[in-house]
Structure formats: C-alpha cells, structure tokens
C-alpha cells in the first residue's frame, strides 16, 4: 500500500492523472450498491452517468428543493423534542441517518420514505446489508467467510431493488401525469437525470421507463443512501460533539443564525422555505461545517497503481504499479506542517484570507475528494447540514451520553478512547461515530 498524506502528491493521482478505483473498493461495495454504482464505474460509462446526474445535484437546482428538506428536518426536531421529554438516551447517528434517508427520498424521487416515523423496508435491508459487510481488516474469519452472508446479500439486494423499482415506476407515472396537466413544480433529481438520459441517447419519453436507465438509477439511489451515511449523518454527530466541547463557538454560531433569521426560532423553518438563499448568508456556519469535516472526514478514496504513473515528491520518484494508492484525508487534515495547531477546532481557518497562517493549503482539505471523481452530492450535503444546524442548535442542547450507555449495556468502556475522547470514528463501511454517538437532549433556554 502506498499511503499519501501530501496534497501535491494526492493531486498527481486524482487530478493530473485520475487513477482507477482499486479493485478492493469494487469488491467491497458491490453487494451494497450494485455493479452500476457511480463510486466504482470507470471510463466512458462513469462519465456518462456522472453527466446524467450532475444537473440534479447542481446547487441552483437543489435550492428549489429546500422546502422539502426543511419539512423533513422539522420532523427531526419534533423527534428530538420527544427524546428531551422522555430524557432518553438515543443514537444520534441513527436518528440523523433516518433524516438523511427522508431527505434523499424527497430530493431524488419526490417521495417521502417516512424513515423517521416508521420502519422502512428499504432502510432496514440497507442497514442490515451494511452490518454483514466485513471490514477490510476484519480478522474474524467466521464473519468474513460465513456462507450465510451470500444468502443475506441476495435477500437484501432483492428487497432493495424491488422496493426501488416500484418507487421509480411510480415516479415515472406521476411525471407523465404532471406533464399532461402542465404542472409547474421543481423537478426531483431523477426527473432531470431522465431528461438528460433521453437527450444523450436520442430517445423519446415513451410510455415506459427505459430499462437501462432504471437499472442504473436503482444502483445510483443506493449510492446516494450510502453517501448520506458517509457525510450527513456522521458529520451531524461530530458537529454536535465538537460544539458541546466549544460553547463559545456554539454561541457565535447561534448569534449568526439570530442575525439572519431573527431570534424567534419558531419562524426559522418558514423563513428558509420562503428564501432558501439565506443559507448562503451563513459564512461562520459554513466555516464550522468545514472545520468539522477537516477533523472528522467520513471517507477517503483508494486507487489502483499504474505501470506508467509514478508520484514525484521532494525530488524522489515513487512508482505506483502494483500498489493500492491511498490518499488519507484524516492524516492530511491533521498534519501540523499543513495546519497550524492541527488538532484544535478553529473554524476561522475557513474565514481568513490567503496569506494568513491559518489559510488552508491548496488541496489539503478533501473530505469530498478533489478532481473529476469528487462527490456528486457535496452541495446537497452542505445544504442538508446547514438546515440541520440552523433548525436544531438554538433550540436543543445535545450532549454525548457514553457513560449512560455503558450503564445501560452493563459494560465499562471508560478506557475506550482516542486522544482522550470517547467519540471517535470506527469503520462500518465508512467512518462513523463509535456506538452511533449515544446522546441525551434537552431544550435550550436562551436569554
């Protein structure tokens, strides 16, 4: 394995020459996402499907869908209120994942999956599939080679694909009815993707959803769910965690929200819905979000070395042929040579001007990766997380409850820390907070 923790070296294999994804990535995600997923496609096929889905994830278009995201997040705040009233320990990562699933359902398909309020077949099968996927460094041979695994994979895949097939057909029927009625409304991502697909392939709409498009759309939707687990739900947990440790940053954040939306938080959801572009008037909120992603990047990319590509760094040449090439975002984000006081939580890094010692070095911040294979849904993640922050942080105090969870489980995990912190990342398909970030929530009282 060739590990990269230098932005200039990483640029050589992700931007200047974009190496193919390593075969281990494909083997790992196929059972979850399918063979046509955008994460592992290569060449012309990847370029085609990336181009088909790009319009739906453009920032300008996503702004037209903010109303649905706000409604889903308001439902999330109602769930938080319920947990506060019951004084109950809960997994914030699970609650945030269900929020993410509902948002993705609305944004991509214009359908509510009701993941926050009921048990959803798609979510259950998806999360069960995640639990059965062995980690790359898993030493438990029974879990790794358990023959039941393949039966579970097939069963869960069948459940997910049938569920999504039905949703896609329903959305296609609704789309046709809207076109006949000349209904004017913001299109979900899947509609723009289908428009682009038909244009690129020279096909007409027809009376049936094109088979090739449907097969790929099913795998892409599972990919978007996977990405939601990656970025939004895990990052929401670490936003809460870091702010619980830095009350001055939290207060400054709340002041910015007061300035933009007014101190009456009951009017905030309506204000965002009426003018989604107010989300672009939150520079400190964005800086906090970026600093959280710096300290807790949810994922990295793994590439396959090439016989004709070597990395040039500090006068040395490092051949990549035969190597798994890994630009490690976590390591790069915490290098003191790149980031002054690298372990500290300093949102101002993303507010200072070039020339300031805190200014981020080019290519050193890469939670969504750089180059042509960067994350197609990063703008959606920004919008989701801004809405999450604006609608929750002024009304709720959410704190980690690891000690309480230990008592519930009858286990002493007090020594299970990294750098003295109970909340650390573990690899469950992607980097997630340990134990799902057990939490307790109370209503905030602000003077």
GROMACS .gro file of C-alpha atoms in nm:
model
  447
    1UNK     CA    1   0.000   0.000   0.000
    2UNK     CA    2   0.120   0.349  -0.086
    3UNK     CA    3  -0.017   0.600   0.166
    4UNK     CA    4  -0.032   0.966   0.067
    5UNK     CA    5  -0.056   1.250   0.319
    6UNK     CA    6   0.066   1.530   0.094
    7UNK     CA    7  -0.179   1.737  -0.115
    8UNK     CA    8   0.061   1.784  -0.407
    9UNK     CA    9   0.122   1.409  -0.425
   10UNK     CA   10  -0.251   1.337  -0.398
   11UNK     CA   11  -0.321   1.577  -0.684
   12UNK     CA   12  -0.096   1.372  -0.913
   13UNK     CA   13  -0.320   1.064  -0.889
   14UNK     CA   14  -0.662   1.230  -0.851
   15UNK     CA   15  -0.641   1.540  -1.073
   16UNK     CA   16  -0.340   1.536  -1.307
   17UNK     CA   17  -0.393   1.165  -1.372
   18UNK     CA   18  -0.704   1.012  -1.220
   19UNK     CA   19  -0.610   0.657  -1.129
   20UNK     CA   20  -0.886   0.395  -1.141
   21UNK     CA   21  -1.057   0.290  -0.820
   22UNK     CA   22  -0.888  -0.009  -0.659
   23UNK     CA   23  -1.050  -0.350  -0.708
   24UNK     CA   24  -1.093  -0.387  -0.330
   25UNK     CA   25  -1.336  -0.094  -0.338
   26UNK     CA   26  -1.541  -0.263  -0.606
   27UNK     CA   27  -1.547  -0.597  -0.425
   28UNK     CA   28  -1.648  -0.426  -0.103
   29UNK     CA   29  -1.935  -0.208  -0.227
   30UNK     CA   30  -2.087  -0.431  -0.497
   31UNK     CA   31  -2.308  -0.626  -0.250
   32UNK     CA   32  -2.444  -0.297  -0.118
   33UNK     CA   33  -2.462  -0.069  -0.420
   34UNK     CA   34  -2.469  -0.296  -0.726
   35UNK     CA   35  -2.235  -0.314  -1.024
   36UNK     CA   36  -2.351   0.011  -1.188
   37UNK     CA   37  -2.284   0.235  -0.889
   38UNK     CA   38  -2.115   0.566  -0.962
   39UNK     CA   39  -1.847   0.506  -0.697
   40UNK     CA   40  -1.674   0.229  -0.893
   41UNK     CA   41  -1.771   0.282  -1.257
   42UNK     CA   42  -1.482   0.384  -1.479
   43UNK     CA   43  -1.413   0.546  -1.815
   44UNK     CA   44  -1.688   0.639  -2.059
   45UNK     CA   45  -1.958   0.462  -1.860
   46UNK     CA   46  -1.877   0.657  -1.544
   47UNK     CA   47  -1.855   0.982  -1.740
   48UNK     CA   48  -2.195   0.920  -1.897
   49UNK     CA   49  -2.378   0.851  -1.571
   50UNK     CA   50  -2.199   1.127  -1.382
   51UNK     CA   51  -2.308   1.369  -1.655
   52UNK     CA   52  -2.665   1.239  -1.636
   53UNK     CA   53  -2.695   1.300  -1.261
   54UNK     CA   54  -2.492   1.623  -1.239
   55UNK     CA   55  -2.781   1.861  -1.326
   56UNK     CA   56  -2.997   1.736  -1.040
   57UNK     CA   57  -2.722   1.793  -0.785
   58UNK     CA   58  -2.629   2.144  -0.904
   59UNK     CA   59  -2.654   2.397  -0.621
   60UNK     CA   60  -2.904   2.615  -0.806
   61UNK     CA   61  -3.143   2.327  -0.862
   62UNK     CA   62  -3.110   2.192  -0.508
   63UNK     CA   63  -3.215   2.533  -0.376
   64UNK     CA   64  -3.553   2.479  -0.543
   65UNK     CA   65  -3.598   2.164  -0.330
   66UNK     CA   66  -3.511   2.317   0.006
   67UNK     CA   67  -3.873   2.330   0.123
   68UNK     CA   68  -3.891   1.951   0.141
   69UNK     CA   69  -3.558   1.931   0.324
   70UNK     CA   70  -3.684   2.183   0.579
   71UNK     CA   71  -4.006   1.985   0.634
   72UNK     CA   72  -3.807   1.667   0.697
   73UNK     CA   73  -3.576   1.847   0.939
   74UNK     CA   74  -3.869   1.998   1.128
   75UNK     CA   75  -3.992   1.641   1.175
   76UNK     CA   76  -3.646   1.558   1.311
   77UNK     CA   77  -3.672   1.841   1.566
   78UNK     CA   78  -4.008   1.700   1.679
   79UNK     CA   79  -3.835   1.368   1.742
   80UNK     CA   80  -3.566   1.548   1.941
   81UNK     CA   81  -3.839   1.715   2.148
   82UNK     CA   82  -3.983   1.373   2.223
   83UNK     CA   83  -3.644   1.240   2.335
   84UNK     CA   84  -3.598   1.551   2.552
   85UNK     CA   85  -3.934   1.500   2.719
   86UNK     CA   86  -3.857   1.133   2.792
   87UNK     CA   87  -3.497   1.211   2.900
   88UNK     CA   88  -3.400   0.908   2.698
   89UNK     CA   89  -3.057   0.803   2.567
   90UNK     CA   90  -3.069   0.757   2.190
   91UNK     CA   91  -2.831   0.705   1.899
   92UNK     CA   92  -2.795   1.037   1.722
   93UNK     CA   93  -2.634   0.870   1.419
   94UNK     CA   94  -2.941   0.651   1.369
   95UNK     CA   95  -3.180   0.946   1.401
   96UNK     CA   96  -2.969   1.157   1.163
   97UNK     CA   97  -2.948   0.870   0.914
   98UNK     CA   98  -3.327   0.840   0.907
   99UNK     CA   99  -3.347   1.215   0.845
  100UNK     CA  100  -3.100   1.179   0.560
  101UNK     CA  101  -3.298   0.893   0.404
  102UNK     CA  102  -3.617   1.101   0.409
  103UNK     CA  103  -3.437   1.396   0.250
  104UNK     CA  104  -3.281   1.179  -0.022
  105UNK     CA  105  -3.620   1.025  -0.097
  106UNK     CA  106  -3.774   1.369  -0.147
  107UNK     CA  107  -3.482   1.521  -0.335
  108UNK     CA  108  -3.418   1.228  -0.569
  109UNK     CA  109  -3.766   1.081  -0.617
  110UNK     CA  110  -4.007   1.343  -0.481
  111UNK     CA  111  -4.138   1.079  -0.243
  112UNK     CA  112  -4.144   1.055   0.134
  113UNK     CA  113  -3.999   0.731   0.263
  114UNK     CA  114  -4.120   0.802   0.620
  115UNK     CA  115  -3.796   0.661   0.758
  116UNK     CA  116  -3.814   0.888   1.065
  117UNK     CA  117  -4.160   0.783   1.172
  118UNK     CA  118  -4.187   0.418   1.069
  119UNK     CA  119  -3.979   0.112   0.990
  120UNK     CA  120  -3.890   0.130   0.622
  121UNK     CA  121  -3.816  -0.190   0.426
  122UNK     CA  122  -3.552  -0.020   0.215
  123UNK     CA  123  -3.369   0.128   0.513
  124UNK     CA  124  -3.389  -0.197   0.710
  125UNK     CA  125  -3.245  -0.403   0.424
  126UNK     CA  126  -2.978  -0.142   0.350
  127UNK     CA  127  -2.858  -0.120   0.710
  128UNK     CA  128  -2.870  -0.498   0.752
  129UNK     CA  129  -2.651  -0.529   0.444
  130UNK     CA  130  -2.403  -0.287   0.598
  131UNK     CA  131  -2.380  -0.495   0.915
  132UNK     CA  132  -2.296  -0.810   0.718
  133UNK     CA  133  -2.024  -0.647   0.511
  134UNK     CA  134  -1.684  -0.745   0.660
  135UNK     CA  135  -1.436  -0.471   0.724
  136UNK     CA  136  -1.123  -0.477   0.505
  137UNK     CA  137  -0.905  -0.555   0.808
  138UNK     CA  138  -1.155  -0.788   0.978
  139UNK     CA  139  -0.972  -1.078   1.143
  140UNK     CA  140  -1.293  -1.263   1.236
  141UNK     CA  141  -1.279  -1.544   0.980
  142UNK     CA  142  -1.630  -1.670   1.060
  143UNK     CA  143  -1.780  -1.330   0.987
  144UNK     CA  144  -1.563  -1.286   0.681
  145UNK     CA  145  -1.637  -1.626   0.524
  146UNK     CA  146  -1.974  -1.708   0.678
  147UNK     CA  147  -2.167  -1.891   0.399
  148UNK     CA  148  -2.491  -1.731   0.524
  149UNK     CA  149  -2.351  -1.396   0.416
  150UNK     CA  150  -2.423  -1.458   0.048
  151UNK     CA  151  -2.782  -1.561   0.122
  152UNK     CA  152  -2.829  -1.241   0.323
  153UNK     CA  153  -2.670  -1.034   0.047
  154UNK     CA  154  -2.906  -1.178  -0.215
  155UNK     CA  155  -3.212  -1.137   0.006
  156UNK     CA  156  -3.137  -0.777   0.099
  157UNK     CA  157  -3.045  -0.687  -0.258
  158UNK     CA  158  -3.374  -0.832  -0.383
  159UNK     CA  159  -3.570  -0.635  -0.121
  160UNK     CA  160  -3.391  -0.308  -0.202
  161UNK     CA  161  -3.411  -0.348  -0.580
  162UNK     CA  162  -3.780  -0.440  -0.580
  163UNK     CA  163  -3.861  -0.151  -0.349
  164UNK     CA  164  -3.673   0.100  -0.564
  165UNK     CA  165  -3.813  -0.049  -0.886
  166UNK     CA  166  -4.163   0.022  -0.754
  167UNK     CA  167  -4.072   0.376  -0.648
  168UNK     CA  168  -3.914   0.455  -0.985
  169UNK     CA  169  -4.216   0.325  -1.174
  170UNK     CA  170  -4.445   0.529  -0.950
  171UNK     CA  171  -4.237   0.840  -1.005
  172UNK     CA  172  -4.243   0.784  -1.384
  173UNK     CA  173  -4.623   0.757  -1.374
  174UNK     CA  174  -4.651   1.073  -1.163
  175UNK     CA  175  -4.415   1.254  -1.401
  176UNK     CA  176  -4.631   1.166  -1.700
  177UNK     CA  177  -4.945   1.287  -1.524
  178UNK     CA  178  -4.775   1.614  -1.429
  179UNK     CA  179  -4.668   1.668  -1.789
  180UNK     CA  180  -5.023   1.609  -1.915
  181UNK     CA  181  -5.161   1.852  -1.659
  182UNK     CA  182  -4.882   2.104  -1.736
  183UNK     CA  183  -4.798   2.113  -1.364
  184UNK     CA  184  -4.519   2.359  -1.288
  185UNK     CA  185  -4.302   2.249  -0.999
  186UNK     CA  186  -3.940   2.182  -0.910
  187UNK     CA  187  -3.824   1.854  -1.055
  188UNK     CA  188  -3.661   1.588  -0.837
  189UNK     CA  189  -3.313   1.468  -0.927
  190UNK     CA  190  -3.443   1.157  -1.104
  191UNK     CA  191  -3.654   1.366  -1.345
  192UNK     CA  192  -3.359   1.579  -1.453
  193UNK     CA  193  -3.148   1.264  -1.484
  194UNK     CA  194  -3.409   1.103  -1.709
  195UNK     CA  195  -3.434   1.420  -1.920
  196UNK     CA  196  -3.057   1.416  -1.967
  197UNK     CA  197  -3.051   1.041  -2.037
  198UNK     CA  198  -3.318   1.068  -2.308
  199UNK     CA  199  -3.135   1.360  -2.466
  200UNK     CA  200  -2.796   1.186  -2.457
  201UNK     CA  201  -2.932   0.860  -2.601
  202UNK     CA  202  -3.163   1.025  -2.854
  203UNK     CA  203  -3.471   0.851  -2.716
  204UNK     CA  204  -3.820   0.987  -2.667
  205UNK     CA  205  -4.002   0.966  -2.336
  206UNK     CA  206  -4.226   0.676  -2.439
  207UNK     CA  207  -4.481   0.506  -2.219
  208UNK     CA  208  -4.233   0.302  -2.014
  209UNK     CA  209  -3.926   0.382  -1.810
  210UNK     CA  210  -3.617   0.278  -2.015
  211UNK     CA  211  -3.478  -0.045  -1.873
  212UNK     CA  212  -3.112   0.062  -1.884
  213UNK     CA  213  -3.193   0.384  -1.705
  214UNK     CA  214  -3.396   0.208  -1.436
  215UNK     CA  215  -3.123  -0.047  -1.367
  216UNK     CA  216  -2.863   0.225  -1.323
  217UNK     CA  217  -3.099   0.452  -1.128
  218UNK     CA  218  -3.157   0.176  -0.871
  219UNK     CA  219  -2.782   0.144  -0.809
  220UNK     CA  220  -2.735   0.522  -0.801
  221UNK     CA  221  -3.012   0.565  -0.544
  222UNK     CA  222  -2.841   0.309  -0.320
  223UNK     CA  223  -2.518   0.503  -0.376
  224UNK     CA  224  -2.687   0.825  -0.262
  225UNK     CA  225  -2.811   0.647   0.051
  226UNK     CA  226  -2.456   0.523   0.111
  227UNK     CA  227  -2.322   0.876   0.069
  228UNK     CA  228  -2.584   1.002   0.314
  229UNK     CA  229  -2.448   0.758   0.571
  230UNK     CA  230  -2.099   0.881   0.482
  231UNK     CA  231  -2.137   1.252   0.510
  232UNK     CA  232  -2.458   1.386   0.652
  233UNK     CA  233  -2.548   1.160   0.942
  234UNK     CA  234  -2.194   1.108   1.071
  235UNK     CA  235  -2.100   1.472   1.027
  236UNK     CA  236  -2.413   1.582   1.212
  237UNK     CA  237  -2.292   1.379   1.511
  238UNK     CA  238  -1.947   1.534   1.508
  239UNK     CA  239  -2.094   1.885   1.466
  240UNK     CA  240  -2.289   1.829   1.785
  241UNK     CA  241  -1.989   1.672   1.958
  242UNK     CA  242  -1.741   1.948   1.882
  243UNK     CA  243  -1.989   2.223   1.967
  244UNK     CA  244  -2.063   2.054   2.301
  245UNK     CA  245  -1.691   2.094   2.376
  246UNK     CA  246  -1.667   2.451   2.243
  247UNK     CA  247  -1.955   2.658   2.384
  248UNK     CA  248  -1.805   2.986   2.260
  249UNK     CA  249  -1.818   2.861   1.901
  250UNK     CA  250  -2.177   2.744   1.954
  251UNK     CA  251  -2.280   3.083   2.087
  252UNK     CA  252  -2.118   3.263   1.795
  253UNK     CA  253  -2.295   3.025   1.559
  254UNK     CA  254  -2.632   3.093   1.723
  255UNK     CA  255  -2.571   3.467   1.700
  256UNK     CA  256  -2.521   3.435   1.324
  257UNK     CA  257  -2.848   3.244   1.298
  258UNK     CA  258  -3.024   3.514   1.502
  259UNK     CA  259  -2.887   3.785   1.273
  260UNK     CA  260  -3.008   3.614   0.956
  261UNK     CA  261  -3.339   3.465   1.075
  262UNK     CA  262  -3.426   3.665   1.385
  263UNK     CA  263  -3.431   3.539   1.746
  264UNK     CA  264  -3.776   3.374   1.719
  265UNK     CA  265  -3.679   3.020   1.620
  266UNK     CA  266  -4.042   2.924   1.554
  267UNK     CA  267  -4.027   3.131   1.235
  268UNK     CA  268  -3.697   2.996   1.103
  269UNK     CA  269  -3.829   2.699   0.904
  270UNK     CA  270  -4.075   2.921   0.717
  271UNK     CA  271  -3.804   3.182   0.654
  272UNK     CA  272  -3.571   2.925   0.495
  273UNK     CA  273  -3.853   2.778   0.286
  274UNK     CA  274  -3.955   3.123   0.159
  275UNK     CA  275  -3.597   3.225   0.079
  276UNK     CA  276  -3.359   2.927   0.058
  277UNK     CA  277  -3.074   3.155  -0.050
  278UNK     CA  278  -3.050   3.283   0.309
  279UNK     CA  279  -2.849   2.965   0.364
  280UNK     CA  280  -2.573   3.131   0.161
  281UNK     CA  281  -2.558   3.417   0.412
  282UNK     CA  282  -2.409   3.199   0.687
  283UNK     CA  283  -2.029   3.222   0.649
  284UNK     CA  284  -1.950   3.120   1.007
  285UNK     CA  285  -2.189   2.824   0.985
  286UNK     CA  286  -2.011   2.705   0.671
  287UNK     CA  287  -1.672   2.755   0.837
  288UNK     CA  288  -1.780   2.543   1.135
  289UNK     CA  289  -1.906   2.273   0.900
  290UNK     CA  290  -1.580   2.268   0.704
  291UNK     CA  291  -1.372   2.252   1.023
  292UNK     CA  292  -1.578   1.956   1.147
  293UNK     CA  293  -1.518   1.781   0.814
  294UNK     CA  294  -1.148   1.856   0.845
  295UNK     CA  295  -1.122   1.686   1.184
  296UNK     CA  296  -1.363   1.404   1.101
  297UNK     CA  297  -1.359   1.333   0.727
  298UNK     CA  298  -1.605   1.049   0.663
  299UNK     CA  299  -1.433   0.878   0.371
  300UNK     CA  300  -1.124   0.861   0.151
  301UNK     CA  301  -1.056   0.724  -0.195
  302UNK     CA  302  -0.845   0.418  -0.276
  303UNK     CA  303  -0.686   0.394  -0.622
  304UNK     CA  304  -0.511   0.129  -0.829
  305UNK     CA  305  -0.148   0.190  -0.922
  306UNK     CA  306  -0.044   0.210  -1.288
  307UNK     CA  307   0.279   0.095  -1.461
  308UNK     CA  308   0.333   0.435  -1.625
  309UNK     CA  309   0.248   0.658  -1.330
  310UNK     CA  310   0.490   0.749  -1.055
  311UNK     CA  311   0.447   1.014  -0.786
  312UNK     CA  312   0.709   1.287  -0.781
  313UNK     CA  313   0.770   1.440  -0.439
  314UNK     CA  314   1.068   1.626  -0.292
  315UNK     CA  315   1.300   1.508  -0.565
  316UNK     CA  316   1.204   1.143  -0.524
  317UNK     CA  317   1.000   0.922  -0.757
  318UNK     CA  318   0.756   0.670  -0.613
  319UNK     CA  319   0.620   0.411  -0.860
  320UNK     CA  320   0.254   0.323  -0.813
  321UNK     CA  321   0.244  -0.001  -1.014
  322UNK     CA  322   0.130  -0.292  -0.801
  323UNK     CA  323   0.026  -0.069  -0.513
  324UNK     CA  324  -0.305   0.022  -0.356
  325UNK     CA  325  -0.271   0.403  -0.352
  326UNK     CA  326  -0.448   0.571  -0.062
  327UNK     CA  327  -0.465   0.949  -0.017
  328UNK     CA  328  -0.560   0.955   0.353
  329UNK     CA  329  -0.783   1.254   0.422
  330UNK     CA  330  -0.769   1.206   0.800
  331UNK     CA  331  -0.389   1.211   0.803
  332UNK     CA  332  -0.367   1.504   0.561
  333UNK     CA  333  -0.622   1.704   0.759
  334UNK     CA  334  -0.425   1.674   1.082
  335UNK     CA  335  -0.070   1.729   0.960
  336UNK     CA  336   0.085   2.011   1.164
  337UNK     CA  337   0.303   2.105   0.865
  338UNK     CA  338  -0.017   2.191   0.677
  339UNK     CA  339  -0.247   2.309   0.954
  340UNK     CA  340  -0.124   2.525   1.245
  341UNK     CA  341  -0.249   2.378   1.574
  342UNK     CA  342  -0.383   2.092   1.366
  343UNK     CA  343  -0.570   1.911   1.646
  344UNK     CA  344  -0.756   2.225   1.753
  345UNK     CA  345  -1.111   2.315   1.645
  346UNK     CA  346  -1.067   2.654   1.475
  347UNK     CA  347  -1.346   2.741   1.228
  348UNK     CA  348  -1.172   3.069   1.146
  349UNK     CA  349  -0.934   2.871   0.923
  350UNK     CA  350  -1.205   2.889   0.658
  351UNK     CA  351  -1.271   3.262   0.701
  352UNK     CA  352  -0.923   3.414   0.683
  353UNK     CA  353  -0.776   3.544   0.359
  354UNK     CA  354  -0.490   3.390   0.164
  355UNK     CA  355  -0.160   3.480   0.326
  356UNK     CA  356  -0.287   3.427   0.679
  357UNK     CA  357  -0.105   3.139   0.857
  358UNK     CA  358  -0.442   2.969   0.916
  359UNK     CA  359  -0.541   2.976   0.549
  360UNK     CA  360  -0.593   2.617   0.421
  361UNK     CA  361  -0.317   2.497   0.185
  362UNK     CA  362  -0.430   2.419  -0.168
  363UNK     CA  363  -0.566   2.067  -0.196
  364UNK     CA  364  -0.513   1.986   0.172
  365UNK     CA  365  -0.886   1.987   0.262
  366UNK     CA  366  -1.052   1.697   0.082
  367UNK     CA  367  -1.349   1.539   0.266
  368UNK     CA  368  -1.529   1.514  -0.070
  369UNK     CA  369  -1.208   1.440  -0.264
  370UNK     CA  370  -1.071   1.650  -0.547
  371UNK     CA  371  -1.071   1.616  -0.922
  372UNK     CA  372  -1.323   1.461  -1.161
  373UNK     CA  373  -1.415   1.186  -0.911
  374UNK     CA  374  -1.519   1.422  -0.633
  375UNK     CA  375  -1.852   1.361  -0.458
  376UNK     CA  376  -2.150   1.443  -0.681
  377UNK     CA  377  -2.366   1.511  -0.375
  378UNK     CA  378  -2.145   1.752  -0.184
  379UNK     CA  379  -2.370   2.052  -0.246
  380UNK     CA  380  -2.664   1.854  -0.110
  381UNK     CA  381  -2.459   1.766   0.199
  382UNK     CA  382  -2.378   2.134   0.260
  383UNK     CA  383  -2.743   2.235   0.232
  384UNK     CA  384  -2.871   1.948   0.448
  385UNK     CA  385  -2.620   2.017   0.723
  386UNK     CA  386  -2.677   2.392   0.724
  387UNK     CA  387  -3.051   2.333   0.765
  388UNK     CA  388  -2.978   2.080   1.041
  389UNK     CA  389  -2.762   2.333   1.225
  390UNK     CA  390  -2.999   2.627   1.187
  391UNK     CA  391  -3.308   2.436   1.298
  392UNK     CA  392  -3.157   2.246   1.593
  393UNK     CA  393  -2.868   2.427   1.758
  394UNK     CA  394  -3.061   2.722   1.903
  395UNK     CA  395  -3.342   2.505   2.042
  396UNK     CA  396  -3.161   2.198   2.173
  397UNK     CA  397  -2.860   2.103   2.380
  398UNK     CA  398  -2.740   1.764   2.256
  399UNK     CA  399  -2.457   1.607   2.453
  400UNK     CA  400  -2.274   1.275   2.437
  401UNK     CA  401  -2.407   1.007   2.673
  402UNK     CA  402  -2.138   0.739   2.656
  403UNK     CA  403  -2.129   0.686   3.034
  404UNK     CA  404  -2.507   0.644   3.043
  405UNK     CA  405  -2.490   0.397   2.752
  406UNK     CA  406  -2.225   0.199   2.939
  407UNK     CA  407  -2.462   0.167   3.236
  408UNK     CA  408  -2.749   0.057   3.011
  409UNK     CA  409  -2.527  -0.207   2.847
  410UNK     CA  410  -2.365  -0.313   3.175
  411UNK     CA  411  -2.019  -0.252   3.035
  412UNK     CA  412  -1.728  -0.034   3.143
  413UNK     CA  413  -1.588   0.127   2.830
  414UNK     CA  414  -1.439   0.431   3.005
  415UNK     CA  415  -1.092   0.348   2.873
  416UNK     CA  416  -1.215   0.314   2.515
  417UNK     CA  417  -1.084   0.649   2.395
  418UNK     CA  418  -0.871   0.800   2.122
  419UNK     CA  419  -0.678   1.109   2.228
  420UNK     CA  420  -0.888   1.107   2.544
  421UNK     CA  421  -1.217   1.126   2.357
  422UNK     CA  422  -1.498   0.871   2.381
  423UNK     CA  423  -1.642   0.988   2.048
  424UNK     CA  424  -1.408   0.856   1.780
  425UNK     CA  425  -1.451   0.720   1.431
  426UNK     CA  426  -1.484   0.349   1.353
  427UNK     CA  427  -1.506   0.187   1.013
  428UNK     CA  428  -1.853   0.049   0.941
  429UNK     CA  429  -1.842   0.069   0.563
  430UNK     CA  430  -1.740   0.431   0.621
  431UNK     CA  431  -1.612   0.626   0.922
  432UNK     CA  432  -1.890   0.654   1.181
  433UNK     CA  433  -1.902   0.763   1.545
  434UNK     CA  434  -1.847   0.473   1.783
  435UNK     CA  435  -2.172   0.323   1.920
  436UNK     CA  436  -2.375   0.554   1.696
  437UNK     CA  437  -2.298   0.851   1.923
  438UNK     CA  438  -2.527   0.784   2.223
  439UNK     CA  439  -2.684   1.115   2.321
  440UNK     CA  440  -2.919   1.295   2.555
  441UNK     CA  441  -3.102   1.609   2.456
  442UNK     CA  442  -3.265   1.893   2.647
  443UNK     CA  443  -3.447   2.204   2.535
  444UNK     CA  444  -3.225   2.511   2.531
  445UNK     CA  445  -3.312   2.818   2.731
  446UNK     CA  446  -3.150   3.127   2.581
  447UNK     CA  447  -3.167   3.465   2.747
   0.00000   0.00000   0.00000
